[in-house]
Amino acid sequence: MSLAAFNDLPQAQAEEELLACCAAAAWARAVAAGRPYPGHAELREVAAGAVAALSWPDIAQALAAHPRIGERAAGASREAAWSRQEQSGATAAGEQTATALIDANRAYEKRFGHVFLIFASGKSAEQMLAAARERLGHDEATEREVVRRELTAITLLRLERLVTA
């Protein structure tokens, strides 16, 4: 849809569309409430600021909608299709790398209590695996900052897809 069409949606429908970009309801409410946006730059600025303002429970809500790296998102939803596209580098992994990604996902979830989130677009399975292993060494505060950055990047990419005519 175009930005103009997005601006014209009723609030509830705009929020529903936005949830495919970031599954945190607080984020969708904030971005929908900022309409109308005169351009993409203004929309991106508000969207990024809304991710920055999310509480950790809101971030956890967003994370719960993301599949593990290397697992194919099920369903026909826009969000699932975008996830499959974004993780295409992981699906091309060889057996050894795929197994290592599964192990890294498990270790990460055990350590941090949530799915390993990474801006996967354009990254190979090996790059994602290296990032997971590196991030396992982070303390909780550092990792939460990284997660927020990764979520922002994913959200902005999906938002651009949503409002591109």
Short mmCIF file of C-alpha atoms in Angstrom, two decimals:
data_model
loop_
_atom_site.label_atom_id
_atom_site.label_comp_id
_atom_site.label_asym_id
_atom_site.label_seq_id
_atom_site.Cartn_x
_atom_site.Cartn_y
_atom_site.Cartn_z
CA MET A 1 0.00 0.00 0.00
CA SER A 2 1.10 3.57 -0.47
CA LEU A 3 1.93 5.91 2.38
CA ALA A 4 -1.17 7.94 1.49
CA ALA A 5 -3.35 4.84 1.76
CA PHE A 6 -1.75 3.96 5.09
CA ASN A 7 -2.41 7.50 6.37
CA ASP A 8 -6.10 7.11 5.44
CA LEU A 9 -6.70 3.81 7.27
CA PRO A 10 -8.89 3.79 10.38
CA GLN A 11 -6.78 3.63 13.57
CA ALA A 12 -7.56 -0.03 14.35
CA GLN A 13 -6.79 -1.15 10.80
CA ALA A 14 -3.54 0.82 10.73
CA GLU A 15 -2.48 -0.81 14.01
CA GLU A 16 -3.31 -4.25 12.61
CA GLU A 17 -1.22 -3.60 9.50
CA LEU A 18 1.68 -2.34 11.62
CA LEU A 19 1.74 -5.46 13.79
CA ALA A 20 3.23 -7.32 10.80
CA CYS A 21 6.23 -4.97 11.11
CA CYS A 22 6.60 -5.19 14.89
CA ALA A 23 4.30 -7.31 17.05
CA ALA A 24 4.49 -4.97 20.05
CA ALA A 25 1.00 -3.49 20.39
CA ALA A 26 2.38 -0.35 22.06
CA TRP A 27 4.59 0.27 19.03
CA ALA A 28 1.71 -0.18 16.57
CA ARG A 29 -0.50 2.19 18.59
CA ALA A 30 2.21 4.86 18.74
CA VAL A 31 3.03 4.73 15.03
CA ALA A 32 -0.62 4.65 13.95
CA ALA A 33 -1.40 7.58 16.25
CA GLY A 34 1.29 9.69 14.56
CA ARG A 35 -0.51 9.77 11.23
CA PRO A 36 -0.71 11.41 8.83
CA TYR A 37 2.93 11.24 7.80
CA PRO A 38 4.03 13.67 5.09
CA GLY A 39 6.79 11.32 3.92
CA HIS A 40 8.69 8.10 4.51
CA ALA A 41 11.45 9.85 6.47
CA GLU A 42 8.99 11.14 9.06
CA LEU A 43 7.35 7.74 9.35
CA ARG A 44 10.72 6.05 9.85
CA GLU A 45 11.72 8.60 12.48
CA VAL A 46 8.55 8.07 14.51
CA ALA A 47 8.76 4.29 14.08
CA ALA A 48 12.37 4.17 15.29
CA GLY A 49 11.53 6.42 18.22
CA ALA A 50 8.59 4.19 19.12
CA VAL A 51 10.89 1.13 19.27
CA ALA A 52 13.32 3.10 21.44
CA ALA A 53 10.46 3.92 23.82
CA LEU A 54 9.26 0.32 24.25
CA SER A 55 9.53 -1.26 27.67
CA TRP A 56 11.27 -4.62 27.91
CA PRO A 57 7.91 -6.46 28.24
CA ASP A 58 6.86 -4.77 24.98
CA ILE A 59 10.10 -5.94 23.36
CA ALA A 60 9.39 -9.45 24.65
CA GLN A 61 5.95 -9.28 23.00
CA ALA A 62 7.63 -8.40 19.70
CA LEU A 63 10.24 -11.15 20.10
CA ALA A 64 7.56 -13.78 20.69
CA ALA A 65 6.36 -13.27 17.11
CA HIS A 66 9.76 -14.05 15.58
CA PRO A 67 10.72 -17.61 14.64
CA ARG A 68 14.12 -18.98 15.56
CA ILE A 69 16.86 -18.32 13.06
CA GLY A 70 16.92 -21.27 10.69
CA GLU A 71 13.30 -22.27 11.37
CA ARG A 72 10.89 -21.62 8.55
CA ALA A 73 8.06 -19.31 9.61
CA ALA A 74 4.74 -21.08 9.09
CA GLY A 75 1.60 -19.60 7.66
CA ALA A 76 0.47 -17.34 4.89
CA SER A 77 0.59 -14.07 6.80
CA ARG A 78 2.58 -11.11 5.54
CA GLU A 79 4.82 -11.35 8.61
CA ALA A 80 5.59 -15.04 7.99
CA ALA A 81 6.40 -14.36 4.33
CA TRP A 82 8.71 -11.50 5.28
CA SER A 83 10.42 -13.69 7.88
CA ARG A 84 11.04 -16.44 5.31
CA GLN A 85 12.48 -13.86 2.91
CA GLU A 86 14.68 -12.28 5.57
CA GLN A 87 16.04 -15.62 6.75
CA SER A 88 16.77 -17.02 3.30
CA GLY A 89 20.49 -17.12 4.13
CA ALA A 90 19.83 -19.50 7.02
CA THR A 91 17.74 -21.87 4.92
CA ALA A 92 20.67 -22.32 2.54
CA ALA A 93 22.92 -23.56 5.36
CA GLY A 94 24.69 -26.86 5.10
CA GLU A 95 23.83 -29.58 7.61
CA GLN A 96 26.73 -28.79 9.95
CA THR A 97 25.93 -25.07 10.06
CA ALA A 98 22.21 -25.72 10.43
CA THR A 99 22.87 -27.99 13.41
CA ALA A 100 25.21 -25.40 14.93
CA LEU A 101 22.51 -22.73 14.51
CA ILE A 102 20.01 -24.93 16.35
CA ASP A 103 22.51 -25.39 19.17
CA ALA A 104 23.30 -21.68 19.29
CA ASN A 105 19.58 -20.81 19.38
CA ARG A 106 19.07 -23.17 22.32
CA ALA A 107 22.07 -21.82 24.22
CA TYR A 108 20.97 -18.25 23.57
CA GLU A 109 17.39 -18.90 24.72
CA LYS A 110 18.65 -20.64 27.84
CA ARG A 111 20.97 -17.74 28.64
CA PHE A 112 18.65 -14.81 27.82
CA GLY A 113 15.14 -16.28 27.97
CA HIS A 114 14.02 -15.24 24.50
CA VAL A 115 14.61 -15.96 20.83
CA PHE A 116 17.89 -14.89 19.23
CA LEU A 117 16.95 -11.90 17.09
CA ILE A 118 19.15 -10.67 14.28
CA PHE A 119 18.61 -8.54 11.20
CA ALA A 120 19.07 -11.53 8.93
CA SER A 121 18.50 -9.88 5.54
CA GLY A 122 21.61 -10.28 3.44
CA LYS A 123 23.43 -12.42 6.01
CA SER A 124 24.62 -15.96 5.45
CA ALA A 125 23.96 -18.74 7.92
CA GLU A 126 27.62 -18.61 8.90
CA GLN A 127 27.39 -14.89 9.67
CA MET A 128 24.28 -15.41 11.78
CA LEU A 129 25.93 -18.28 13.63
CA ALA A 130 29.02 -16.18 14.36
CA ALA A 131 26.82 -13.37 15.68
CA ALA A 132 24.88 -15.75 17.93
CA ARG A 133 28.08 -17.16 19.36
CA GLU A 134 29.52 -13.69 19.93
CA ARG A 135 26.35 -12.41 21.58
CA LEU A 136 26.30 -15.33 24.00
CA GLY A 137 29.20 -13.56 25.69
CA HIS A 138 27.17 -10.40 26.34
CA ASP A 139 25.79 -9.47 29.72
CA GLU A 140 22.02 -8.93 29.97
CA ALA A 141 22.12 -5.14 29.60
CA THR A 142 24.41 -5.21 26.58
CA GLU A 143 22.33 -7.87 24.87
CA ARG A 144 19.10 -5.95 25.46
CA GLU A 145 20.65 -2.96 23.65
CA VAL A 146 21.67 -5.20 20.75
CA VAL A 147 18.20 -6.77 20.60
CA ARG A 148 16.58 -3.32 20.47
CA ARG A 149 18.91 -2.29 17.60
CA GLU A 150 18.18 -5.49 15.68
CA LEU A 151 14.43 -5.12 16.27
CA THR A 152 14.58 -1.52 15.03
CA ALA A 153 16.35 -2.56 11.84
CA ILE A 154 13.88 -5.38 11.15
CA THR A 155 10.91 -3.16 11.94
CA LEU A 156 12.06 -0.35 9.66
CA LEU A 157 12.69 -2.77 6.78
CA ARG A 158 9.22 -4.27 7.17
CA LEU A 159 7.62 -0.84 7.54
CA GLU A 160 9.19 0.25 4.27
CA ARG A 161 7.79 -2.86 2.60
CA LEU A 162 4.36 -2.12 4.07
CA VAL A 163 4.11 1.44 2.76
CA THR A 164 5.80 1.09 -0.60
CA ALA A 165 3.31 1.40 -3.43
#
